Coordinates of C-alpha atoms and ligand atoms in Angstrom, one line a residue:
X1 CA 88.6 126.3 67.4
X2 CA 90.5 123.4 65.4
X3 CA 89.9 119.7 66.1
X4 CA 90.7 116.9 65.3
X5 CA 87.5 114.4 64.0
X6 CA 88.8 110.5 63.9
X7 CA 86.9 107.8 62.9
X8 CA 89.2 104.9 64.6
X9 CA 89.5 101.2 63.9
X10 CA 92.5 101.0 60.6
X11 CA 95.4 99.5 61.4
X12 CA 98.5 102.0 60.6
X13 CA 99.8 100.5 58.1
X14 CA 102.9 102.3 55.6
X15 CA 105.9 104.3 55.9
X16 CA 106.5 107.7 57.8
X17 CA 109.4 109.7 57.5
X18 CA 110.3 111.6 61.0
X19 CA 111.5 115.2 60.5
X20 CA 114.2 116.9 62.6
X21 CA 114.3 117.2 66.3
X22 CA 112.1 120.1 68.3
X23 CA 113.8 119.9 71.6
X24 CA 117.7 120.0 69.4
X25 CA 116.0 122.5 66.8
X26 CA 114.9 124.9 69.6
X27 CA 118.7 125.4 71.2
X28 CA 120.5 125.3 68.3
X29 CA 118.1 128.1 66.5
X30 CA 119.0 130.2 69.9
X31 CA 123.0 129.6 69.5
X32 CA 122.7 130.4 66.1
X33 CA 122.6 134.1 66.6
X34 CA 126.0 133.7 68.9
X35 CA 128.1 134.5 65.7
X36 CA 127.9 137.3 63.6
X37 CA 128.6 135.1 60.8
X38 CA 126.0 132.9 59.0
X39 CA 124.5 130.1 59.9
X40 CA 122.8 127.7 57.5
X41 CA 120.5 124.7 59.6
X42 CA 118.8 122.0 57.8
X43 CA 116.0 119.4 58.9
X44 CA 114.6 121.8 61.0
X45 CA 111.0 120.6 62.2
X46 CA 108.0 123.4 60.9
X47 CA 106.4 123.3 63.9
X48 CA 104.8 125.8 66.7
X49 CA 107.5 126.5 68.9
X50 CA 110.1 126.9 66.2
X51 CA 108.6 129.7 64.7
X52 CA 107.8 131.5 67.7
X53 CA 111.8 131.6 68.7
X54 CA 112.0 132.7 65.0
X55 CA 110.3 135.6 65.3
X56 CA 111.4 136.9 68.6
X57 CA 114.9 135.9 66.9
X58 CA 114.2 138.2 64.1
X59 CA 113.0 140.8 66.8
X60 CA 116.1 141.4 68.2
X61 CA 117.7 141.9 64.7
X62 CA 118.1 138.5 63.9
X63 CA 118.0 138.0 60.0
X64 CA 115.9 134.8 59.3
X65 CA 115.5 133.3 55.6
X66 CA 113.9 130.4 55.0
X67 CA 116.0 128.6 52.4
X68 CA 112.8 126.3 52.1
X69 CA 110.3 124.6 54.8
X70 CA 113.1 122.6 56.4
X71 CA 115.6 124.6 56.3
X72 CA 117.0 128.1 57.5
X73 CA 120.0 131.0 57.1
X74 CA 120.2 132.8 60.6
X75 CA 122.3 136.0 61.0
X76 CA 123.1 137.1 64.2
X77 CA 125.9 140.2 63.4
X78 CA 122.8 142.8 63.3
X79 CA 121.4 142.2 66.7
X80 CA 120.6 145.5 68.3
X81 CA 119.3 144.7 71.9
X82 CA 119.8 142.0 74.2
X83 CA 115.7 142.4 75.4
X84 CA 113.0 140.0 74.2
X85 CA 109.8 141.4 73.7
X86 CA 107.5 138.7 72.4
X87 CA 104.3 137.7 73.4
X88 CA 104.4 134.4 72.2
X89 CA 107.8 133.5 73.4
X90 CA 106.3 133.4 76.9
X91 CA 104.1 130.6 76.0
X92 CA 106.7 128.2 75.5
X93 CA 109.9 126.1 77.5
X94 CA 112.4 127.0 75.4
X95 CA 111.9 130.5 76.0
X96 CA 115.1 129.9 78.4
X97 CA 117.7 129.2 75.8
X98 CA 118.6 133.0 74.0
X99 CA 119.4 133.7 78.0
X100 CA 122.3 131.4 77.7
X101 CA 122.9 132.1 74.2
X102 CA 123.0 136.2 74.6
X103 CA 124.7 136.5 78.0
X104 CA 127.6 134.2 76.5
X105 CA 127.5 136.7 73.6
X106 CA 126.8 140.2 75.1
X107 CA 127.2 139.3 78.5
X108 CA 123.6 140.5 78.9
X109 CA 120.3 138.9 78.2
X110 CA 116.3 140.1 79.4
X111 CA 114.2 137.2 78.0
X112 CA 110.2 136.4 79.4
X113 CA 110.5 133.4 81.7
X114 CA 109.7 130.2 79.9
X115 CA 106.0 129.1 79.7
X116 CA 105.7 125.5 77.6
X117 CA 103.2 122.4 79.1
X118 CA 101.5 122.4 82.3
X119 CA 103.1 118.8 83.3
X120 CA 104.6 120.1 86.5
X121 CA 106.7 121.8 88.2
X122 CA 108.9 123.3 85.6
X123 CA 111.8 125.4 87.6
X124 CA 115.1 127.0 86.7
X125 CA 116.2 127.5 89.9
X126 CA 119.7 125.1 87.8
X127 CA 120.1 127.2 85.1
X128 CA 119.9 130.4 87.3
X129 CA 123.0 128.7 89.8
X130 CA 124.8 127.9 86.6
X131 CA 124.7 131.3 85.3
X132 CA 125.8 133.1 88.7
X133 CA 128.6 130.6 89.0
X134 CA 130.1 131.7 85.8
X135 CA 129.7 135.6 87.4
X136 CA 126.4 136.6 86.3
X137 CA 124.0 138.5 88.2
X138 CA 120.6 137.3 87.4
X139 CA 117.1 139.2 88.4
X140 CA 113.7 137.9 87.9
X141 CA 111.5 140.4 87.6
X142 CA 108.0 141.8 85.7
X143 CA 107.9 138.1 84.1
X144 CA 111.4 138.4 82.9
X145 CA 115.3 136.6 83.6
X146 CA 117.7 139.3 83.4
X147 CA 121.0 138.5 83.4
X148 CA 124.3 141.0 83.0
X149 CA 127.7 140.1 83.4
X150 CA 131.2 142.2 83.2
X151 CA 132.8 139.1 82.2
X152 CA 132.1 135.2 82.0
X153 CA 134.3 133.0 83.9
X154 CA 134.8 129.2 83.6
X155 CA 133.5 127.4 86.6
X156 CA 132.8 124.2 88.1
X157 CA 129.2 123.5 88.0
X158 CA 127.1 120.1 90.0
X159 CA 123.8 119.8 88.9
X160 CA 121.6 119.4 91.6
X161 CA 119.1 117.5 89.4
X162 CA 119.7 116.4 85.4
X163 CA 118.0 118.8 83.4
X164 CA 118.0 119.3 79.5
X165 CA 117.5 123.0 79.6
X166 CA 120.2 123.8 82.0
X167 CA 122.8 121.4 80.7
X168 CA 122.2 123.5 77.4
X169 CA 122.1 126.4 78.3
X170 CA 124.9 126.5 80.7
X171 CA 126.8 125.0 77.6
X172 CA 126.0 127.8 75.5
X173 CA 127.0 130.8 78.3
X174 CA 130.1 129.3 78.7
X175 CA 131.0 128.4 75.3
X176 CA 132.2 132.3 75.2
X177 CA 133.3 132.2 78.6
X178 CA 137.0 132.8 79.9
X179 CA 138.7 129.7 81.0
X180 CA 137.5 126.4 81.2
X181 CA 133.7 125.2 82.8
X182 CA 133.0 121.3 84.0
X183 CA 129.2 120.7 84.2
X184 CA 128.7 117.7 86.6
X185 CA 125.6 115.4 86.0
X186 CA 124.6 116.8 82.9
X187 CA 121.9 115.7 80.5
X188 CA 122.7 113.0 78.2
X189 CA 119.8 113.1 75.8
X190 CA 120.8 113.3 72.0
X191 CA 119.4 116.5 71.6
X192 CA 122.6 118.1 74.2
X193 CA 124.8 116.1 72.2
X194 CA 123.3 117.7 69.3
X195 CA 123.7 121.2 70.4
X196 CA 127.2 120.3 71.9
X197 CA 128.2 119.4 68.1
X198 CA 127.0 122.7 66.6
X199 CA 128.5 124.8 68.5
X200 CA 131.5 122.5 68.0
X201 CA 130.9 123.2 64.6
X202 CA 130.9 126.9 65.0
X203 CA 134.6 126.7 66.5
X204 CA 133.2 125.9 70.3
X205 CA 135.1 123.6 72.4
X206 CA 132.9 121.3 73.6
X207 CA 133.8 117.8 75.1
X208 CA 132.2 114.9 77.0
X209 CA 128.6 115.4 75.7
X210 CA 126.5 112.9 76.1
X211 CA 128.3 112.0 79.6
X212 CA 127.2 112.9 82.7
X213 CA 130.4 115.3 82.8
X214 CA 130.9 118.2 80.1
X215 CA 134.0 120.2 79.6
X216 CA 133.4 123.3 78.0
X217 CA 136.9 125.7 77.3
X218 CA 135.5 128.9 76.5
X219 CA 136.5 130.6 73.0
X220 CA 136.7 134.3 72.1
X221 CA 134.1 133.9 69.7
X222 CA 132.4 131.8 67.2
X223 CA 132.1 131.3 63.2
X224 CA 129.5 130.6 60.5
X225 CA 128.5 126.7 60.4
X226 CA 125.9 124.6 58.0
X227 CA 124.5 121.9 60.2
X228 CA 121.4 119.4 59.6
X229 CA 119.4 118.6 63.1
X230 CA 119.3 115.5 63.9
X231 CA 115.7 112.8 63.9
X232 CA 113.0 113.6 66.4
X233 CA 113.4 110.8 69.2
X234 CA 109.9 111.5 70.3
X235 CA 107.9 111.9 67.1
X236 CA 109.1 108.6 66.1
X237 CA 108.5 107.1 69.4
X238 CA 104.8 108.4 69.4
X239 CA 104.3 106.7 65.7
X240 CA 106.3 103.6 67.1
X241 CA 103.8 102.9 69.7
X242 CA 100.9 104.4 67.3
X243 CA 101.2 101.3 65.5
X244 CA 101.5 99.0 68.7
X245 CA 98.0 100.7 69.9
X246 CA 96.3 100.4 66.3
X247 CA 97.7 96.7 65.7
X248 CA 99.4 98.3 62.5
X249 CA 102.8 97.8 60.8
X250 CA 104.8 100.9 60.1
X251 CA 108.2 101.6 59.0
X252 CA 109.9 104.8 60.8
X253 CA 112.2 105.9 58.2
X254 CA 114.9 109.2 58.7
X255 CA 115.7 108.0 62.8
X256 CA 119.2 107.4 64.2
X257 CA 117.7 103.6 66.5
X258 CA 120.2 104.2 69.0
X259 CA 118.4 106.8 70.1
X260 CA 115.3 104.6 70.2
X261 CA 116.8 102.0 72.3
X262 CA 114.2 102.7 75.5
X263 CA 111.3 102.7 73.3
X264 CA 112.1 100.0 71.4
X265 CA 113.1 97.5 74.1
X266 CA 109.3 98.5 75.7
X267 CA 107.7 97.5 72.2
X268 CA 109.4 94.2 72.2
X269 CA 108.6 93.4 75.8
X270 CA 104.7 94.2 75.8
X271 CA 104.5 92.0 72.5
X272 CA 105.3 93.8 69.4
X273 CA 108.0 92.8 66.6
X274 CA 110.5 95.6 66.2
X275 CA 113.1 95.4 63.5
X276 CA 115.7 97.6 63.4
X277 CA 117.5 99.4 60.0
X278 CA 120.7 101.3 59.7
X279 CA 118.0 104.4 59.8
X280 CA 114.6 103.3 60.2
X281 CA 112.9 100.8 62.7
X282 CA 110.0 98.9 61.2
X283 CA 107.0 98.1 64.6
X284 CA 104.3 95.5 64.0
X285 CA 101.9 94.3 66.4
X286 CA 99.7 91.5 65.0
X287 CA 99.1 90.1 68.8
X288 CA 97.6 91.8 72.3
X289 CA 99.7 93.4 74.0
X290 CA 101.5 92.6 77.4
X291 CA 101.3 94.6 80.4
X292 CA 104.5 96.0 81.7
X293 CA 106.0 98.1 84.5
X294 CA 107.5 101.5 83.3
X295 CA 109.5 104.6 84.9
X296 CA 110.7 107.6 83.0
X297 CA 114.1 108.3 83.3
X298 CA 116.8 110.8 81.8
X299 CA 118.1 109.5 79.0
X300 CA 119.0 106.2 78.0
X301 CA 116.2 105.6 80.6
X302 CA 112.5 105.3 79.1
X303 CA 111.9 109.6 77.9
X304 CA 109.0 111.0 80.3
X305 CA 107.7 112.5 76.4
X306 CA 106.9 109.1 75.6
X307 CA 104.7 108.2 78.9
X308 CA 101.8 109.2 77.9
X309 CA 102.0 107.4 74.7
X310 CA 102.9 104.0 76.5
X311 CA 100.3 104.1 78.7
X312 CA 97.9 104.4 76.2
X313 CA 99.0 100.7 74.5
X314 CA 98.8 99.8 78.2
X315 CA 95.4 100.6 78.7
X316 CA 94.9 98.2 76.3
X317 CA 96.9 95.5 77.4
X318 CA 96.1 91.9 79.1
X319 CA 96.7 92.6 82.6
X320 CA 97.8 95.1 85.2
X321 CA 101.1 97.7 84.7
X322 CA 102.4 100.3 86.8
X323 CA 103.8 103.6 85.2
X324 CA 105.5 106.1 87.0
X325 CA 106.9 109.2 86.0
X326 CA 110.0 110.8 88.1
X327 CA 111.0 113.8 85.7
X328 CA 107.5 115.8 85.9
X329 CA 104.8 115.4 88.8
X330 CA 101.3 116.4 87.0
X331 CA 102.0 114.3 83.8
X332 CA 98.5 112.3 84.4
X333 CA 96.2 114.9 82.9
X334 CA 95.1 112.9 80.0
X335 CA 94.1 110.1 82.3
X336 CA 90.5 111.8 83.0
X337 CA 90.2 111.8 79.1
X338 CA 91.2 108.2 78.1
X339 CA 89.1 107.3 80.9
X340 CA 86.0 108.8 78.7
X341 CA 87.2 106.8 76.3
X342 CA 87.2 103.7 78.7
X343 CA 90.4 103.0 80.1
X344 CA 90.4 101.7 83.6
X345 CA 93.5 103.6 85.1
X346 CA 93.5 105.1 88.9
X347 CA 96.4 107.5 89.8
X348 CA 98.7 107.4 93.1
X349 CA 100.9 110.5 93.3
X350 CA 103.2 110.2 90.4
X351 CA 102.0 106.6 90.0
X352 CA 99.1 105.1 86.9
X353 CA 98.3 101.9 87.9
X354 CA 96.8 100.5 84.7
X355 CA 94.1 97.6 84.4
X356 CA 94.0 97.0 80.7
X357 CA 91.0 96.9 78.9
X358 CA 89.4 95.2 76.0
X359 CA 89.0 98.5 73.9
X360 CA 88.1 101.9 73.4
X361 CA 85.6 103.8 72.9
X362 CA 85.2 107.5 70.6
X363 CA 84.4 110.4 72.9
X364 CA 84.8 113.8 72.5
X365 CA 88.3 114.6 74.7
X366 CA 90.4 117.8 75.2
X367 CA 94.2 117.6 74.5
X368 CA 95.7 118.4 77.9
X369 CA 99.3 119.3 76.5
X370 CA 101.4 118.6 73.5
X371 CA 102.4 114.4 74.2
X372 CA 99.4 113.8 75.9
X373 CA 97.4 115.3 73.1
X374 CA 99.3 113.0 70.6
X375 CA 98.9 109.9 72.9
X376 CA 95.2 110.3 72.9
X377 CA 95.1 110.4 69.2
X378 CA 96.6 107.9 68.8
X379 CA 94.0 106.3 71.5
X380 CA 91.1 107.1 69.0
X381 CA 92.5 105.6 66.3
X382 CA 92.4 102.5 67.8
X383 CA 88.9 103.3 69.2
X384 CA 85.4 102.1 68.3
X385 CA 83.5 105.3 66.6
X386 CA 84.4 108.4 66.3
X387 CA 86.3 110.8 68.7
X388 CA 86.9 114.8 68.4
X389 CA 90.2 115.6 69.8
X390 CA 90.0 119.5 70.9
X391 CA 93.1 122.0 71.5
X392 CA 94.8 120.1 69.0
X393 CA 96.9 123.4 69.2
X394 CA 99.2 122.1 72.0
X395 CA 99.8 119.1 69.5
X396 CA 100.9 121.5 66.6
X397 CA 103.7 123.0 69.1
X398 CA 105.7 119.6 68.4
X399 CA 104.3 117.4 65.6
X400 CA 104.8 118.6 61.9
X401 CA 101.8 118.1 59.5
X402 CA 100.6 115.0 62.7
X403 CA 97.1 114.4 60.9
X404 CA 98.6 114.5 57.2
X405 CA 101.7 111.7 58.2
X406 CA 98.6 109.5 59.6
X407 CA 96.5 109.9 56.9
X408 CA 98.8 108.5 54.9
X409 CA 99.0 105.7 57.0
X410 CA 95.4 105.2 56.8
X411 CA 94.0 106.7 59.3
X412 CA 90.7 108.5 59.3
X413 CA 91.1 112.5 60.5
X414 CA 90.6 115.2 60.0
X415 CA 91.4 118.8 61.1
X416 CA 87.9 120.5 61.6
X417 CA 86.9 123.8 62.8
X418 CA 83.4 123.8 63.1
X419 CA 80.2 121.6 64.2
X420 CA 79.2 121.6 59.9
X421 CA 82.7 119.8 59.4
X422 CA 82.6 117.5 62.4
X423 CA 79.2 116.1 60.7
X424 CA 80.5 116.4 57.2
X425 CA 83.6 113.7 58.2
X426 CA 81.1 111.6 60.3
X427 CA 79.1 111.1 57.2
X428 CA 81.9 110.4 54.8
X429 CA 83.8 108.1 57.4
X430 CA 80.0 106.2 58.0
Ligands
LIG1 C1 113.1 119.4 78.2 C2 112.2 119.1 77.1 C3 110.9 118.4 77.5 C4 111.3 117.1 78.3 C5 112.3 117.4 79.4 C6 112.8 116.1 80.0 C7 112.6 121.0 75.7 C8 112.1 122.3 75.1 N1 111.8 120.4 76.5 O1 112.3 120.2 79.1 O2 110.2 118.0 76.3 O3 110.1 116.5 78.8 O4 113.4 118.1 78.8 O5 113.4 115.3 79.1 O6 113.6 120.6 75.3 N2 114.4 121.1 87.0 C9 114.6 121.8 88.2 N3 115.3 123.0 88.1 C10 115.8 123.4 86.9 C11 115.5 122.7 85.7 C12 114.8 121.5 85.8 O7 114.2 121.4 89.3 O8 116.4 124.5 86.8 C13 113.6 119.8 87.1 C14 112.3 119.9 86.4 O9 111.3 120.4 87.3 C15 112.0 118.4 86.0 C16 113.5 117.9 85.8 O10 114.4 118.8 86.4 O11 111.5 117.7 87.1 C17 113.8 117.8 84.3 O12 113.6 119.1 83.7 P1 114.4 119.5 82.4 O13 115.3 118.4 81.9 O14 115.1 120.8 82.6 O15 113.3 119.7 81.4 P2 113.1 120.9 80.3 O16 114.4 121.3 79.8 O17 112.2 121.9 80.9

């Protein structure tokens, strides 16, 4: 099984270039195959879950070429069913966007219900009401969402909660719906606004994205586009605060700051320098950190993706701070772990009350899902000795080429498989 083997104590010091965002990536590869023209998408990030909703792309018919690592030429005009069968599919959260992006097509989707990280309750009880409002039917049943529809009909839809997946893929149904649909309290994060302005792209007529009210008139159908994803908000979060944990100085080049605004105002506050670029943000933390109180919020509020990461400079701050996260209730998994590593954090419901500590320690710890894994690496990079990071596999779902980009800053990992390699890097790294 792969690991990760990190000898902590450099600084991260250097430049990192951020690739393209996994949570826009994932919709707009879905929308992609709602034309029959072609689609050319650029800045895609090569990671996990993009290449799973590939390939159960291309098992429908989809025609996929890689143009190169980043990029991609999708064809959707040779789909021949409207059924996912994909194995891996099931194990991830975007498993839920071809539903939106084959009913608005075909008026008829069967996709596996979405798997993705154990953080909580993950339901889609919203996308499900959005989909009957615009005159679905929708069955779940063996594992699967099937949804069938004579036609699609613009509606009026309130959320009942803000949620990312629904917003979207509410969007994409009714993007090739008749008539006009309102989505009330809709996400606001880029990614949405991203998705909103590729299917504008494709002819769609998408307005108010990036509001908390979306207008969506439906269009008959859609044309070819070329479109290049926008930055990864959270990868360049989690190197942000890599370098306020490791006491480093990075610049984050290839990021949009607005979209940083949340994180960045957090770095400044618990005691780092942040200086901000037309498209990269340069973090350095020369002094111990502050403690601070945090709550995750949909966007512009702090991202629940970057909680884990924050806590983890926390831990190491000079005094007590108080995270809570109100998107996802079982977030706290990693908390047993950094403890190992000897963090002093007790948990109340959806509640880390943190008391910082002085350091930490290496230990051999378990990556509990795909932020939380990257949070703790970044944990043992700071740490005294060594660490082994296991089920670094969850971290591959979302970070491109993670250990690679933080080698080059420095750092000392490596991706092991076995006990000979572990030994091998513990006698190089002393
Ligand atoms: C997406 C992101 C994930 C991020 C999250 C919040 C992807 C692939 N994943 O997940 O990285 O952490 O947004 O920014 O883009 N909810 C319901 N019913 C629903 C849908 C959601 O109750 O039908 C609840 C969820 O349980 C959660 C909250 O709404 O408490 C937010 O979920 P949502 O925004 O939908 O998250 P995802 O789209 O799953």
């Amino acid at each position: 099984m792969k690991q990760y083997a990190i000898k902590g104590g450099n600084p991260l010091v250097g430049e990192v270039e951020i690739g393209g965002s996994k949570n826009a990536a994932l919709p707009i590869l879905a929308a992609a195959v709602m034309t029959d023209e072609t689609v050319y998408i650029d800045n895609m990030p090569d990671v996990f879950d993009t290449n799973v909703l590939l390939t159960a792309l291309q098992g429908i018919g989809t025609s996929v070429v890689r143009t190169d690592r980043h990029s991609v030429t999708i064809n959707g005009g040779n789909i021949f069913t409207q059924e996912i069968q994909d194995d891996n599919i099931k194990k991830i959260r975007a498993a839920y966007y071809p539903t939106g992006a084959l009913l608005g097509k075909y008026k008829e989707a069967i996709v596996p219900l979405p798997g993705g990280c154990d953080i909580g309750c993950r339901a889609i009880d919203q996308h499900i009401k959005g989909f009957k409002a615009l005159g679905a039917e929708v069955l779940i049943e063996h594992g699967y969402i099937k949804t069938k529809a004579d036609r699609l009909v613009g509606s009026h839809i309130y959320l009942d909660c803000v949620s990312v997946g629904a917003t979207i893929n509410i969007m994409m149904a009714a993007t090739l719906a008749e008539g006009t649909t309102i989505i009330e309290n809709s996400a606001k994060e880029p990614h949405v606004v991203d998705v909103a302005n590729f299917l504008n792209s494709c002819g769609a007529h998408i307005k108010g994205a990036g509001t908390d009210v979306i207008r969506i008139k439906g269009v008959k159908k859609l044309h070819g586009a070329e479109y290049t994803i926008i930055p990864d908000q959270i990868e360049a979060g989690t190197f942000m605060f890599a370098a306020a944990v490791t006491k480093g100085d990075l610049l984050v080049k290839n990021v949009i700051p607005k979209h940083l605004e949340s994180i960045t105002a957090k770095l400044i506050e618990i005691g780092c320098e942040v200086e901000e670029y037309d498209d990269c943000m340069r973090v350095v933390c020369s002094k111990k950190l502050r403690p601070s109180h945090v709550k995750t919020l949909p966007y512009p509020g702090f991202p629940t993706d970057m909680q884990p990461q924050i806590a983890v400079a926390l831990a190491l701050a000079d005094g007590i701070s108080i995270v809570t996260d109100t998107i996802f209730e079982n977030r706290f998994k990693y908390v047993d772990e950094l403890t190992r590593m000897g963090a002093n954090i007790r948990v109340e419901g959806s509640t880390a009350i943190i008391t910082g500590v002085q350091r930490y320690t290496g230990a051999d710890i378990t990556a509990p899902d795909l932020r939380a894994g990257a949070a703790l690496v970044t944990a043992a990079l700071a740490a005294e000795g060594f660490t082994t990071v296991d089920e670094v596999r969850y971290i591959q779902r979302g970070y491109e080429d993670f250990h690679l980009k933080l080698q080059a800053l420095g750092a000392q990992i490596e991706l092991v498989e076995d006990p000979r390699e572990i030994q091998k890097f513990r006698l190089k790294t002393g």
